[in-house]
Coordinates of C-alpha atoms in Angstrom, one line a residue:
M246 CA -39.5 -73.0 -17.0
S247 CA -43.2 -72.5 -16.9
V248 CA -45.5 -71.6 -19.8
A249 CA -46.2 -68.3 -18.0
H250 CA -42.5 -67.4 -18.2
A251 CA -42.4 -68.2 -21.9
A252 CA -45.4 -66.0 -22.5
Q253 CA -44.5 -62.9 -20.5
G254 CA -41.0 -62.9 -19.1
S255 CA -40.0 -62.9 -15.5
M256 CA -43.4 -61.9 -13.9
M257 CA -41.4 -59.6 -11.6
P258 CA -43.9 -57.5 -9.6
S259 CA -43.0 -53.9 -9.8
L260 CA -41.5 -52.4 -6.6
D261 CA -43.0 -49.1 -7.8
R262 CA -46.1 -50.4 -6.0
A263 CA -44.0 -49.9 -2.9
A264 CA -43.1 -46.3 -3.8
L265 CA -42.9 -43.8 -1.0
P266 CA -45.5 -41.0 -1.0
A267 CA -44.6 -37.4 -0.8
P268 CA -45.2 -35.3 2.3
P269 CA -48.6 -33.5 2.5
P270 CA -49.0 -30.2 0.7
P271 CA -47.7 -27.1 2.5
P272 CA -50.4 -24.9 4.0
H273 CA -50.0 -22.2 1.3
A274 CA -47.8 -21.2 -1.6
A275 CA -46.1 -18.4 0.3
L276 CA -43.1 -19.3 2.4
P277 CA -43.5 -18.8 6.2
K278 CA -41.9 -15.8 7.9
V279 CA -39.3 -17.3 10.3
Q280 CA -38.5 -16.5 13.9
I281 CA -36.1 -18.8 15.7
S282 CA -38.0 -20.5 18.4
A283 CA -36.9 -21.2 22.0
K284 CA -36.9 -24.9 21.2
Q285 CA -34.4 -24.3 18.4
V286 CA -32.2 -22.2 20.6
S287 CA -32.4 -24.8 23.3
N288 CA -30.9 -27.3 20.9
I289 CA -27.8 -25.3 20.6
S290 CA -25.1 -26.1 23.1
S291 CA -21.3 -26.3 23.1
T292 CA -21.2 -28.1 26.4
I293 CA -19.1 -31.2 26.8
T294 CA -22.2 -33.2 27.5
H295 CA -23.6 -32.4 24.0
T296 CA -20.2 -33.0 22.4
I297 CA -20.0 -36.5 23.9
K298 CA -23.6 -37.2 22.9
A299 CA -22.8 -36.3 19.3
A300 CA -19.8 -38.5 19.3
V301 CA -21.8 -41.5 20.6
T302 CA -24.6 -40.9 18.2
A303 CA -22.2 -40.6 15.2
A304 CA -20.5 -43.9 16.2
A305 CA -23.8 -45.7 16.5
N306 CA -25.2 -44.3 13.2
A307 CA -22.0 -44.6 11.1
Y308 CA -22.2 -46.7 8.0
A309 CA -19.5 -48.1 5.8
A310 CA -19.1 -47.2 2.1
A311 CA -19.3 -49.6 -0.8
P312 CA -16.1 -51.0 -2.3
G313 CA -14.4 -48.5 -4.5
A314 CA -15.7 -45.4 -2.6
N315 CA -13.4 -42.5 -1.8
P316 CA -11.8 -43.3 1.6
N317 CA -11.2 -39.7 2.2
Q318 CA -14.9 -38.7 2.1
N319 CA -17.4 -38.9 4.9
T320 CA -21.0 -37.6 4.5
L321 CA -23.5 -36.5 7.1
V322 CA -27.1 -37.3 6.2
L323 CA -29.8 -35.5 8.1
Y324 CA -33.6 -36.0 7.9
D325 CA -36.8 -34.8 9.6
I326 CA -38.8 -36.8 12.2
T327 CA -41.5 -34.6 13.6
G328 CA -45.2 -34.3 12.8
Q329 CA -47.8 -36.8 11.6
W330 CA -45.7 -37.7 8.5
G331 CA -42.4 -37.7 10.4
W332 CA -42.1 -41.4 9.7
L333 CA -41.3 -40.7 6.1
G334 CA -38.1 -38.9 7.1
E335 CA -36.4 -42.2 8.2
A336 CA -37.2 -43.7 4.8
Y337 CA -35.9 -40.7 2.9
G338 CA -32.7 -40.7 5.0
V339 CA -32.1 -44.4 4.4
M340 CA -32.5 -43.9 0.6
A341 CA -30.1 -41.0 0.6
G342 CA -27.6 -42.9 2.8
N343 CA -27.7 -46.0 0.6
L344 CA -26.9 -43.8 -2.5
V345 CA -24.1 -42.0 -0.6
T346 CA -22.2 -45.2 -0.1
H347 CA -21.1 -45.3 -3.7
G348 CA -19.0 -42.2 -3.0
S349 CA -18.3 -42.3 0.8
K350 CA -19.1 -43.6 4.2
Y351 CA -21.7 -41.7 6.1
T352 CA -23.6 -41.0 9.3
L353 CA -27.4 -41.0 9.4
Q354 CA -29.3 -39.1 12.0
P355 CA -32.4 -36.8 12.6
A356 CA -31.6 -33.1 11.9
V357 CA -33.0 -32.1 15.3
N358 CA -30.1 -34.0 17.0
Y359 CA -27.4 -32.0 15.3
V360 CA -25.0 -30.2 17.6
A361 CA -22.7 -27.3 17.0
G362 CA -19.5 -28.1 15.1
E363 CA -20.6 -31.5 14.0
L364 CA -20.1 -30.7 10.4
N365 CA -16.4 -30.3 11.1
S366 CA -16.0 -34.1 11.1
Y367 CA -17.5 -34.6 7.6
T368 CA -16.6 -33.7 4.1
G369 CA -20.2 -32.9 3.0
L370 CA -23.8 -32.7 4.2
I371 CA -27.2 -33.8 2.8
Y372 CA -30.4 -32.7 4.4
I373 CA -33.9 -34.0 3.4
G374 CA -36.6 -31.5 4.5
S375 CA -39.8 -33.6 4.5
T376 CA -41.6 -31.9 7.5
Y377 CA -42.8 -28.4 6.9
G378 CA -41.5 -26.3 9.8
E379 CA -39.2 -28.9 11.3
P380 CA -37.5 -27.1 14.3
L381 CA -34.0 -27.2 12.9
P382 CA -31.2 -26.4 15.5
T383 CA -29.7 -22.9 14.9
A384 CA -26.3 -24.7 15.2
L385 CA -27.1 -26.6 12.0
L386 CA -28.2 -23.4 10.2
D387 CA -25.1 -21.5 11.4
D388 CA -22.7 -24.3 10.5
V389 CA -24.2 -24.7 7.0
L390 CA -24.0 -21.0 6.4
A391 CA -20.4 -20.9 7.6
T392 CA -19.1 -24.0 5.7
T393 CA -17.5 -24.2 2.3
K394 CA -18.0 -27.9 2.1
P395 CA -20.7 -29.2 -0.4
V396 CA -24.2 -29.1 1.0
L397 CA -27.3 -30.6 -0.7
W398 CA -30.6 -29.4 0.7
M399 CA -33.9 -30.9 -0.4
N400 CA -37.4 -29.5 -0.1
D401 CA -38.6 -27.8 3.1
N402 CA -37.2 -25.4 5.6
I403 CA -34.7 -23.7 3.2
W404 CA -36.5 -20.6 4.4
Q405 CA -35.1 -21.2 7.9
L406 CA -31.6 -21.1 6.4
S407 CA -32.2 -18.0 4.3
A408 CA -33.8 -16.2 7.3
R409 CA -30.8 -17.1 9.5
A410 CA -28.3 -15.7 6.9
T411 CA -27.1 -12.2 7.0
N412 CA -27.4 -11.9 3.3
F413 CA -28.5 -15.2 1.7
A414 CA -28.9 -13.9 -1.8
G415 CA -25.5 -12.2 -1.6
Q416 CA -23.8 -15.4 -0.3
Y417 CA -25.4 -17.9 -2.7
G418 CA -26.8 -15.9 -5.6
F419 CA -30.3 -17.2 -5.3
T420 CA -33.4 -16.9 -3.1
P421 CA -36.2 -19.4 -2.2
M422 CA -39.5 -17.8 -3.2
Y423 CA -42.7 -19.8 -3.0
F424 CA -44.3 -23.2 -3.7
D425 CA -45.4 -23.8 -7.3
F426 CA -48.3 -26.2 -7.7
S427 CA -48.5 -26.3 -11.5
N428 CA -48.7 -29.7 -13.2
T429 CA -45.0 -30.1 -13.7
L430 CA -44.5 -33.7 -15.1
T431 CA -41.0 -33.4 -16.7
V432 CA -37.7 -32.5 -15.2
T433 CA -34.9 -31.7 -17.6
Y434 CA -31.3 -32.3 -16.3
K435 CA -28.2 -32.4 -18.4
N436 CA -30.5 -32.0 -21.5
I437 CA -32.3 -35.3 -20.6
A438 CA -36.1 -35.2 -20.0
L439 CA -37.0 -37.2 -16.9
Q440 CA -40.4 -38.0 -15.6
R441 CA -42.1 -36.6 -12.5
N442 CA -45.1 -38.6 -11.3
A443 CA -48.4 -36.6 -11.2
L444 CA -48.9 -37.8 -7.6
A445 CA -46.0 -35.6 -6.5
V446 CA -47.6 -32.5 -7.9
P447 CA -49.9 -31.6 -5.0
S448 CA -46.9 -31.4 -2.6
G449 CA -45.6 -28.5 -4.6
L450 CA -42.2 -27.6 -6.0
L451 CA -40.4 -24.8 -4.1
Q452 CA -39.4 -22.2 -6.6
T453 CA -36.1 -20.2 -6.5
T454 CA -35.0 -17.1 -8.3
I455 CA -31.5 -16.3 -9.4
N456 CA -30.2 -13.0 -8.0
D457 CA -26.6 -13.2 -9.3
S458 CA -25.8 -15.4 -12.2
T459 CA -22.1 -15.2 -11.5
K460 CA -22.7 -17.1 -8.2
A461 CA -25.8 -19.3 -8.9
Q462 CA -27.1 -21.4 -11.7
V463 CA -30.2 -23.5 -12.4
L464 CA -29.1 -27.2 -12.7
A465 CA -32.5 -28.6 -13.7
V466 CA -35.9 -27.2 -14.7
A467 CA -39.4 -28.7 -14.4
T468 CA -41.8 -28.1 -17.3
N469 CA -45.6 -28.0 -16.8
D470 CA -48.3 -29.1 -19.2
T471 CA -48.7 -25.6 -20.6
G472 CA -45.0 -25.3 -21.5
G473 CA -44.0 -23.1 -18.5
T474 CA -40.9 -23.9 -16.5
V475 CA -39.8 -23.6 -12.9
N476 CA -36.5 -24.3 -11.2
W477 CA -36.2 -27.8 -9.9
A478 CA -32.5 -27.8 -8.8
T479 CA -30.4 -24.7 -8.1
K480 CA -26.8 -24.3 -7.1
G481 CA -25.2 -21.3 -5.5
A482 CA -21.6 -21.4 -4.2
N483 CA -21.3 -24.7 -2.2
L484 CA -25.1 -25.1 -1.7
T485 CA -27.3 -27.2 -4.1
Y486 CA -31.0 -27.0 -3.6
I487 CA -33.7 -29.4 -4.9
G488 CA -37.3 -28.0 -4.5
E489 CA -39.0 -31.2 -3.6
I490 CA -38.5 -34.7 -2.2
P491 CA -37.1 -36.7 -5.2
F492 CA -37.6 -40.0 -3.4
S493 CA -41.4 -40.0 -3.6
Y494 CA -43.3 -41.8 -6.4
T495 CA -40.2 -42.9 -8.2
G496 CA -40.0 -44.9 -11.5
P497 CA -37.4 -46.1 -13.9
N498 CA -37.2 -42.8 -15.9
D499 CA -37.8 -40.5 -12.9
R500 CA -36.2 -37.3 -11.7
Y501 CA -34.9 -39.5 -8.9
L502 CA -32.0 -40.1 -11.4
A503 CA -31.1 -36.5 -11.3
A504 CA -31.1 -36.5 -7.5
I505 CA -28.8 -39.5 -7.5
D506 CA -26.3 -37.6 -9.6
L507 CA -26.5 -34.6 -7.3
I508 CA -26.0 -36.8 -4.2
G509 CA -22.8 -38.2 -5.8
K510 CA -21.4 -34.7 -6.2
V511 CA -21.5 -34.4 -2.4
S512 CA -20.5 -37.9 -1.4
N513 CA -17.5 -37.9 -3.8
P514 CA -16.8 -34.8 -5.9
N515 CA -14.1 -36.8 -7.7
M516 CA -16.5 -39.5 -8.9
L517 CA -15.1 -41.5 -11.8
S518 CA -16.9 -41.3 -15.2
R519 CA -17.1 -44.9 -16.3
K520 CA -19.5 -46.4 -18.8
R521 CA -20.1 -50.0 -17.7
A522 CA -23.0 -52.5 -18.2
L523 CA -24.3 -55.7 -16.7
V524 CA -26.6 -58.4 -18.0
R525 CA -28.3 -61.2 -15.9
I526 CA -30.0 -64.2 -17.3
E527 CA -33.0 -64.6 -15.0
D528 CA -35.0 -67.5 -13.4
V529 CA -33.0 -70.4 -14.8
D530 CA -34.2 -73.7 -13.5
A531 CA -34.4 -77.4 -14.3
E532 CA -37.2 -76.9 -16.8
D533 CA -35.2 -74.6 -19.0
S534 CA -33.9 -75.6 -22.4
P535 CA -30.1 -76.4 -22.4
A536 CA -30.0 -75.6 -26.1
Q537 CA -31.4 -72.1 -25.4
L538 CA -28.9 -71.5 -22.6
R539 CA -26.0 -72.6 -24.8
A540 CA -27.2 -70.3 -27.6
I541 CA -27.2 -67.3 -25.2
A542 CA -23.7 -68.2 -23.9
D543 CA -22.4 -68.4 -27.5
Y544 CA -23.9 -65.1 -28.5
L545 CA -22.6 -63.2 -25.4
Y546 CA -19.2 -64.8 -25.7
S547 CA -19.0 -63.8 -29.3
K548 CA -19.6 -60.2 -28.3
N549 CA -17.1 -60.4 -25.4
V550 CA -19.9 -59.8 -22.9
P551 CA -19.5 -61.3 -19.5
F552 CA -22.9 -62.2 -17.9
S553 CA -24.5 -63.7 -14.8
V554 CA -27.1 -66.4 -14.4
A555 CA -29.8 -66.2 -11.6
L556 CA -30.2 -70.0 -10.9
I557 CA -33.0 -71.6 -8.9
P558 CA -31.4 -74.7 -7.3
Y559 CA -34.5 -76.7 -6.7
Y560 CA -37.5 -76.7 -9.1
V561 CA -40.9 -77.5 -7.6
D562 CA -44.5 -77.5 -8.9
P563 CA -46.2 -78.8 -5.7
N564 CA -49.7 -78.9 -7.1
G565 CA -48.8 -79.9 -10.6
Y566 CA -50.0 -76.6 -12.0
Y567 CA -48.1 -77.1 -15.2
N568 CA -48.3 -81.0 -15.1
N569 CA -52.0 -81.9 -15.2
G570 CA -52.2 -81.9 -11.4
V571 CA -49.3 -84.2 -10.8
P572 CA -46.6 -82.6 -8.5
V573 CA -43.1 -82.1 -9.8
S574 CA -39.8 -81.6 -8.0
I575 CA -36.4 -81.7 -9.7
H576 CA -33.1 -81.2 -7.9
L577 CA -30.4 -79.5 -9.8
Y578 CA -28.1 -82.5 -9.9
Q579 CA -31.0 -84.5 -11.5
A580 CA -31.1 -82.2 -14.5
T581 CA -27.9 -83.4 -16.0
A582 CA -28.4 -81.8 -19.4
L583 CA -29.1 -78.4 -17.8
V584 CA -26.0 -78.8 -15.5
S585 CA -23.9 -79.4 -18.6
A586 CA -25.3 -76.3 -20.2
L587 CA -24.6 -74.3 -17.0
K588 CA -21.0 -75.4 -17.0
Y589 CA -20.8 -74.5 -20.7
M590 CA -22.0 -71.0 -19.7
E591 CA -19.4 -70.7 -16.9
A592 CA -16.7 -71.5 -19.4
R593 CA -17.9 -68.6 -21.6
G594 CA -18.0 -65.9 -19.0
G595 CA -21.1 -66.8 -17.0
V596 CA -21.2 -66.4 -13.2
M597 CA -23.9 -68.4 -11.3
M598 CA -25.9 -66.6 -8.7
M599 CA -28.3 -68.2 -6.3
H600 CA -31.9 -67.1 -7.0
G601 CA -33.6 -68.3 -3.8
Y602 CA -33.8 -72.0 -3.1
T603 CA -37.1 -72.8 -4.7
H604 CA -38.3 -69.3 -5.7
Q605 CA -41.8 -70.1 -4.3
Y606 CA -43.4 -70.7 -0.9
S607 CA -45.2 -73.8 0.3
N608 CA -48.0 -75.2 -1.8
I609 CA -50.0 -72.0 -2.1
D610 CA -50.4 -69.4 -4.9
N611 CA -48.1 -66.7 -3.7
P612 CA -49.5 -64.9 -5.6
Y613 CA -49.6 -66.8 -9.0
T614 CA -49.2 -70.6 -9.2
G615 CA -47.1 -72.0 -6.4
V616 CA -44.4 -72.9 -9.0
S617 CA -40.7 -72.1 -8.9
G618 CA -39.9 -68.9 -10.8
D619 CA -43.5 -67.6 -10.6
D620 CA -43.9 -66.9 -6.9
F621 CA -42.4 -65.1 -3.9
E622 CA -40.3 -67.3 -1.6
F623 CA -39.5 -65.1 1.4
Y624 CA -42.5 -62.8 1.3
T625 CA -46.3 -63.2 0.9
A626 CA -48.3 -61.4 -1.7
H627 CA -51.7 -61.4 -3.3
I628 CA -53.4 -59.9 -6.3
D629 CA -56.1 -57.4 -5.4
S630 CA -59.4 -56.6 -7.1
S631 CA -57.7 -54.0 -9.2
N632 CA -55.2 -56.6 -10.5
Y633 CA -52.2 -55.2 -8.6
V634 CA -49.7 -57.4 -6.8
I635 CA -49.9 -56.4 -3.1
F636 CA -46.9 -57.1 -0.8
D637 CA -48.4 -58.5 2.4
A638 CA -45.7 -59.5 4.9
P639 CA -42.8 -61.9 5.5
V640 CA -43.8 -65.6 5.2
P641 CA -45.4 -66.9 8.5
V642 CA -42.4 -69.2 9.2
D643 CA -39.9 -66.4 8.7
S644 CA -36.9 -66.6 11.0
A645 CA -33.1 -66.5 10.7
S646 CA -32.9 -70.3 11.1
W647 CA -35.6 -71.0 8.5
T648 CA -33.9 -68.7 6.0
Q649 CA -30.4 -70.0 6.7
A650 CA -31.7 -73.6 6.1
R651 CA -32.9 -72.6 2.6
V652 CA -29.6 -70.9 1.8
T653 CA -27.7 -74.0 3.0
A654 CA -29.9 -76.3 1.0
G655 CA -29.2 -74.1 -2.0
F656 CA -25.5 -74.4 -1.5
Q657 CA -25.8 -78.2 -1.3
E658 CA -27.7 -78.2 -4.6
F659 CA -24.8 -76.3 -6.3
A660 CA -22.2 -78.6 -4.8
K661 CA -24.0 -81.8 -5.8
A662 CA -24.3 -80.5 -9.3
G663 CA -20.6 -79.8 -9.4
L664 CA -21.1 -76.1 -10.0
I665 CA -19.0 -73.3 -8.5
L666 CA -20.6 -72.1 -5.2
P667 CA -22.3 -68.8 -5.7
T668 CA -21.1 -65.6 -3.9
V669 CA -24.1 -63.5 -5.0
F670 CA -27.7 -63.9 -4.0
V671 CA -30.8 -62.6 -5.9
P672 CA -33.9 -62.6 -3.7
P673 CA -36.9 -63.9 -5.6
H674 CA -39.0 -61.0 -6.8
Y675 CA -36.7 -58.7 -4.8
A676 CA -38.6 -59.2 -1.6
A677 CA -37.5 -60.4 1.9
S678 CA -37.7 -59.4 5.5
A679 CA -35.0 -57.6 7.5
V680 CA -34.2 -60.9 9.2
D681 CA -33.7 -62.5 5.8
Y682 CA -31.5 -59.8 4.4
Q683 CA -29.2 -60.2 7.4
V684 CA -28.9 -63.9 6.7
F685 CA -28.2 -63.2 3.1
Q686 CA -25.5 -60.7 4.0
S687 CA -23.7 -63.3 6.2
N688 CA -23.7 -65.9 3.5
F689 CA -22.9 -64.0 0.3
H690 CA -20.3 -61.5 -0.8
A691 CA -22.9 -59.4 -2.6
M692 CA -26.5 -59.1 -3.7
S693 CA -28.1 -58.4 -7.1
Q694 CA -31.4 -56.8 -6.4
R695 CA -33.6 -53.8 -5.8
D696 CA -34.0 -53.4 -2.0
L697 CA -37.2 -53.7 0.0
Y698 CA -37.4 -51.9 3.4
A699 CA -39.9 -51.4 6.2
I700 CA -40.3 -48.3 8.2
G701 CA -39.1 -48.5 11.8
W702 CA -35.9 -50.4 11.2
C703 CA -33.7 -47.4 11.7
P704 CA -35.0 -45.3 14.6
N705 CA -33.0 -42.1 15.0
G706 CA -30.7 -43.3 12.3
A707 CA -29.6 -46.5 14.1
C708 CA -30.5 -49.2 11.7
G709 CA -31.2 -52.6 13.1
T710 CA -32.3 -51.3 16.5
G711 CA -36.0 -50.9 15.7
T712 CA -38.9 -53.1 14.7
P713 CA -39.8 -53.2 11.0
D714 CA -43.4 -52.1 10.2
Y715 CA -44.3 -54.2 7.2
T716 CA -47.5 -52.2 6.6
R717 CA -45.2 -49.4 5.6
I718 CA -42.7 -50.7 3.0
Y719 CA -40.7 -49.0 0.3
G720 CA -38.4 -50.1 -2.5
Q721 CA -35.3 -48.6 -3.9
F722 CA -33.2 -49.3 -7.0
Y723 CA -29.6 -48.3 -7.6
P724 CA -27.7 -47.3 -10.7
Y725 CA -24.3 -48.3 -9.3
L726 CA -22.7 -50.4 -6.6
V727 CA -23.8 -49.4 -3.0
R728 CA -23.7 -50.9 0.5
N729 CA -27.2 -50.9 2.0
V730 CA -28.2 -50.5 5.6
F731 CA -28.1 -54.2 6.1
G732 CA -24.4 -54.1 5.3
S733 CA -24.8 -55.9 2.0
V734 CA -22.9 -54.9 -1.1
V735 CA -25.6 -54.4 -3.7
M736 CA -25.0 -54.6 -7.5
P737 CA -27.2 -52.3 -9.6
E738 CA -30.3 -53.4 -11.5
Q739 CA -32.3 -50.4 -12.6
L740 CA -33.4 -51.1 -16.2
G741 CA -35.7 -54.1 -15.6
D742 CA -36.5 -56.7 -18.2
V743 CA -38.4 -57.5 -21.4
E744 CA -42.1 -58.2 -20.8
L745 CA -44.1 -59.0 -23.9
V746 CA -47.6 -58.5 -22.4
E747 CA -49.3 -56.4 -19.8
Y748 CA -49.8 -58.1 -16.4
N749 CA -50.9 -56.8 -13.0
N750 CA -51.1 -53.3 -14.5
N751 CA -47.5 -53.4 -15.5
P752 CA -47.3 -52.4 -19.2
P753 CA -45.3 -54.4 -21.7
R754 CA -41.6 -53.5 -21.8
F755 CA -39.6 -54.0 -24.9
P756 CA -35.9 -53.4 -25.8
A757 CA -36.7 -49.9 -26.9
D758 CA -38.2 -49.1 -23.4
I759 CA -35.1 -50.5 -21.7
L760 CA -32.8 -48.4 -23.9
Y761 CA -35.0 -45.4 -23.2
S762 CA -34.4 -45.9 -19.5
A763 CA -30.7 -46.4 -20.2
N764 CA -30.6 -43.0 -21.9
C765 CA -32.2 -41.4 -18.8
N766 CA -29.5 -43.0 -16.7
T767 CA -26.8 -41.3 -18.6
V768 CA -27.4 -38.2 -16.4
I769 CA -25.7 -40.2 -13.6
Q770 CA -22.0 -40.0 -13.3
D771 CA -20.5 -43.5 -13.1
A772 CA -23.8 -45.3 -13.8
V773 CA -23.8 -49.0 -14.5
Q774 CA -26.5 -49.9 -17.1
S775 CA -27.9 -53.2 -15.7
F776 CA -30.8 -55.3 -17.0
F777 CA -32.0 -58.9 -16.8
I778 CA -33.8 -61.1 -19.3
D779 CA -35.6 -64.4 -19.3
P780 CA -33.9 -67.2 -21.3
T781 CA -37.1 -68.4 -22.8
L782 CA -37.6 -65.2 -24.8
D783 CA -36.4 -65.0 -28.4
I784 CA -32.7 -64.2 -28.3
S785 CA -33.3 -61.3 -30.6
Y786 CA -34.5 -59.2 -27.6
L787 CA -31.2 -59.8 -25.8
K788 CA -29.3 -58.9 -28.9
Q789 CA -31.2 -55.6 -29.3
I790 CA -30.4 -54.5 -25.8
V791 CA -26.7 -55.6 -25.8
Q792 CA -26.1 -53.9 -29.1
G793 CA -28.0 -50.8 -28.1
L794 CA -26.0 -50.3 -24.9
Q795 CA -22.8 -50.9 -26.7
A796 CA -23.8 -48.3 -29.3
M797 CA -24.2 -45.9 -26.4
G798 CA -20.6 -46.4 -25.5
Y799 CA -21.1 -48.8 -22.6
T800 CA -18.8 -51.8 -22.0
F801 CA -20.2 -55.0 -20.4
V802 CA -18.1 -56.2 -17.5
S803 CA -18.1 -59.1 -15.1
V804 CA -19.7 -59.3 -11.7
S805 CA -16.3 -59.5 -10.1
V806 CA -15.3 -56.2 -11.6
I807 CA -18.5 -54.4 -10.4
T808 CA -18.3 -55.8 -6.9
K809 CA -14.8 -54.2 -6.5
G810 CA -16.3 -50.8 -7.0

C-alpha cells in the first residue's frame, strides 16, 4: 500500500464531477397555454401498424429486474428527446430505469413513441420531462388521465396533462402553477433535510398548489435562503409530481435520495422495509500489512459483521515511485504473509472481490503515480489546472479482448494464491468503458461500484445499439441492489469512504460525514447503507462507522445475502 494511501485513504475521484446538468431554464415563470398540435394528434393511432410497432419497441427496450424484485410488477419509463438538450433525456431515462430494477422489470423509450393503450401492459409509469414543450402524444396524456395505476411525473410538460384533463384539480386535488426561481437549496422529505445543488436553481422548480387536501398532499418541500418554502413533490390520487429533474447535480446527501424513494413506490408499491448494511475493505494489495488486515477481521468478526475485501491481484510500481526509482512488481502468490492474512479474513466472514488486475495503467501517471491502487486501470484521466480529476476516455488499447485478458490474469492470481475465485468485480475508481462493463458482466455474478455511463449508448431506449460519446459521461450511485443497463447486478455503495485530507477539491470525509449521509439515506425504503474503507487507516474510524450504523438499527449482512435481493 502506497504512502499516499496511508495519508489520505483511497484517492477515489468523485463521480460527482461527472454529474449531469439540468435542462436550460424555461423561457419564463408562467406556464404556457396549451393547444394540442397537429403533430401530437398525428402520434395518436389505434391502427394495427402502430400496435405492432409498440410491441416490437417494447421487446427491444425491455430490461430485467434485479434479483429480489417483485415479479408481478412491470414499469414503463418514458423520457424526452427533442431540442438542443434532448440528449439529456436518454441519461435521465437510464438513471430512472436502473433504479426501477430494484422493484420491477421495465421498458425504456422516448415519450414521443408512446401509442394508445400501451400503459395497459404495465403496472406503473414514470415520465421524466426534461424538454420544455416536448410534443407528448395525446394518447399518453389520455391514458395517464384514465389510469388508476401509479404514475410519477417529473418536471416539464405537466401543463399539457392538466390542459388535457376535463378537471385536473378535481381529479387530483392540486394544480401546477408556475416556475419558482428562488434560491432553494434544501428539500425536506420524511422530516429529513436533503441538499439541492445551487447549480440546479436557474432551471427553476415548478410550483403546485393544493386545491383539495382530501385528495392531494405535499410530500416534500424546498426551503429557500430566506426561509420561504415551495412544494417540491406533490401527490394527488395516483399521480405523484416532482417539480424538477432530480437527476441533475446530485451528491451523497442530495434530494436525489427522495426521488429514489418515490420511484420505488411506483416500481414496487409493496417494497420491503429492511435495514441492512455493507462494509468493504478497499485497495488491498501485496504492500498491505497482514497484521492490520487480521486486526480488521478480528474486530468485524467480534461484532458479527460480514465484510468484503476489494483485492488487487498484481501490485506494480512500474517507475519505482515509492521505491527510489526502482520498479516493483509483486504477484499475489509471492506475498505469502498477505495471502495467509486474506485466508484468515475469509475464515472470519470476509469475501474477496477482484479490484481490477493492477489498478493502474501502463507506466504513466493516470492521473497520480502509475502505482497500483492510486490510478485508473480501464480509463484515462488527468488533473486540470483547477486541481480537479478529469475523466478523459477509455484507455487507448481498450477492447473486449484486452479487458478479458486482464480479468483472466486476475483469476489466475487468485488461483495461484489458493484463494476462492471472486464472483464480484470492483472497477478501479469506478470507471470503465461500455465494452469493459460487458466483459465484467460476462465474468462476474455481480459488481460493487458506482456506474459510469456515456451518452449515446441507448438510442431510443435500446441500450447497446448506439455508440457511446465519452465526451458526455455521467455517474450514478445506488442505495440498494439494481441491475444496470449492461445487465450487471450492482451492489450499492453510496456512503463513500474516510478521507483525512482534502485532495482534488474533494473535502475531507470523516465517520461523522458518512453517518450524516446514512441518515439522509433513511428516507429510502429498503436502503442498504454501504461504505468502504482503506485498511491503512486507524481502525478507530472503521469502529465509529460500524457502531454508528448499528446504533441506527442497521444490520450488517454478507455479499451473498445482498446479491439475492
